[in-house]
Coordinates of C-alpha atoms in Angstrom, one line a residue:
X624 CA 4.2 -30.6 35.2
X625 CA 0.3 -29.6 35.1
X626 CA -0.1 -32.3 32.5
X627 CA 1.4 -35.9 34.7
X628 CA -0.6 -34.7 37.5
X629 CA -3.7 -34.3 35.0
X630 CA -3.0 -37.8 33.9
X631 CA -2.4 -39.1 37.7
X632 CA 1.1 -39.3 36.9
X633 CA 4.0 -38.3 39.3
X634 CA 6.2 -36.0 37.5
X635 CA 9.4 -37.3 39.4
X636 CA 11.0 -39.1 36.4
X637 CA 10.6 -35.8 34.6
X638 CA 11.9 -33.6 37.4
X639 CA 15.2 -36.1 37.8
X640 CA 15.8 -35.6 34.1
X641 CA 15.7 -31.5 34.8
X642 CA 17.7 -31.9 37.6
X643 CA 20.5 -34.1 35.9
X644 CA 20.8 -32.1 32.7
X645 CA 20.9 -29.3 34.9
X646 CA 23.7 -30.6 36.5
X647 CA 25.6 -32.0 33.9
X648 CA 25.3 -28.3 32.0
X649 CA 27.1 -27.1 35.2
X650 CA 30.0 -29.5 34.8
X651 CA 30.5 -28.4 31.7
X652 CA 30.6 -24.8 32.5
X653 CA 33.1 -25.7 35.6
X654 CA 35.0 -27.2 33.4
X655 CA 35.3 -24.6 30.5
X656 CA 35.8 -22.1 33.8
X657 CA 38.6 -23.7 34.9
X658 CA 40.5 -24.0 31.9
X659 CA 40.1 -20.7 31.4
X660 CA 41.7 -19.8 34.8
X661 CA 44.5 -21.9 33.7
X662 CA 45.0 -20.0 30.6
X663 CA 44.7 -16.7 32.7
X664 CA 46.9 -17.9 35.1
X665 CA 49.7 -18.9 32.3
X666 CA 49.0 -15.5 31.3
X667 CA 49.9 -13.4 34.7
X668 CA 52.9 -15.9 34.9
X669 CA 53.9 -14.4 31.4
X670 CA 53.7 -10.8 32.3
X671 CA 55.8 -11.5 35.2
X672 CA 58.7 -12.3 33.3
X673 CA 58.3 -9.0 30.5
X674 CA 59.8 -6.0 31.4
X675 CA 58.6 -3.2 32.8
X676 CA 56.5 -0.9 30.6
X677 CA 57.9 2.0 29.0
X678 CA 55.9 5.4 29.7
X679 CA 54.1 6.1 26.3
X680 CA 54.4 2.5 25.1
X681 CA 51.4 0.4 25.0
X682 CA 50.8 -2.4 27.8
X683 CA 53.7 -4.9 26.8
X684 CA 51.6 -8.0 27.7
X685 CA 49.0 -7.1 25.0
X686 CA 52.0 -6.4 22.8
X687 CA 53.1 -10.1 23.7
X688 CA 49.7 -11.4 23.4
X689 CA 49.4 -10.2 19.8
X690 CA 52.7 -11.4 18.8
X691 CA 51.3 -15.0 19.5
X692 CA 48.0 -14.2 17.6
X693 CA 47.8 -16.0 14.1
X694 CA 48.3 -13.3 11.4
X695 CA 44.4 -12.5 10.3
X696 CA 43.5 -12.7 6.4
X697 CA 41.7 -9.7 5.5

């Protein structure tokens, strides 16, 4: 910025570049944020249909998560 005005230039062409990049990273992030809540959503709408946890059982949704998981290579 110190450097256009030390040439007599008006940094305004600069600035709207900033400000546009700026924006366009946000899109992106709203984007990626609301697909996410879809997928979360899809999620709760799963757990509403398992049954009801047994006491000393692990959480079934995790359970059901996992069973959609691809098996890991180790």
């Amino acid at each position: 910025m110190l450097r256009f005005q030390e040439r007599g230039e008006a940094p305004c062409s600069y600035v709207r570049g900033v400000l546009d990049a700026q924006m366009s990273s946000i899109d992106q992030r709203i984007r990626e944020l609301n697909e996410l809540r879809e997928q979360l959503s899809a999620l709760s709408v799963e757990a509403d249909r398992l049954p009801p946890p047994v006491a000393g059982t692990s959480c079934r949704l995790i359970d059901h998560v996992r069973e959609k998981l691809p098996a890991h290579n180790e």
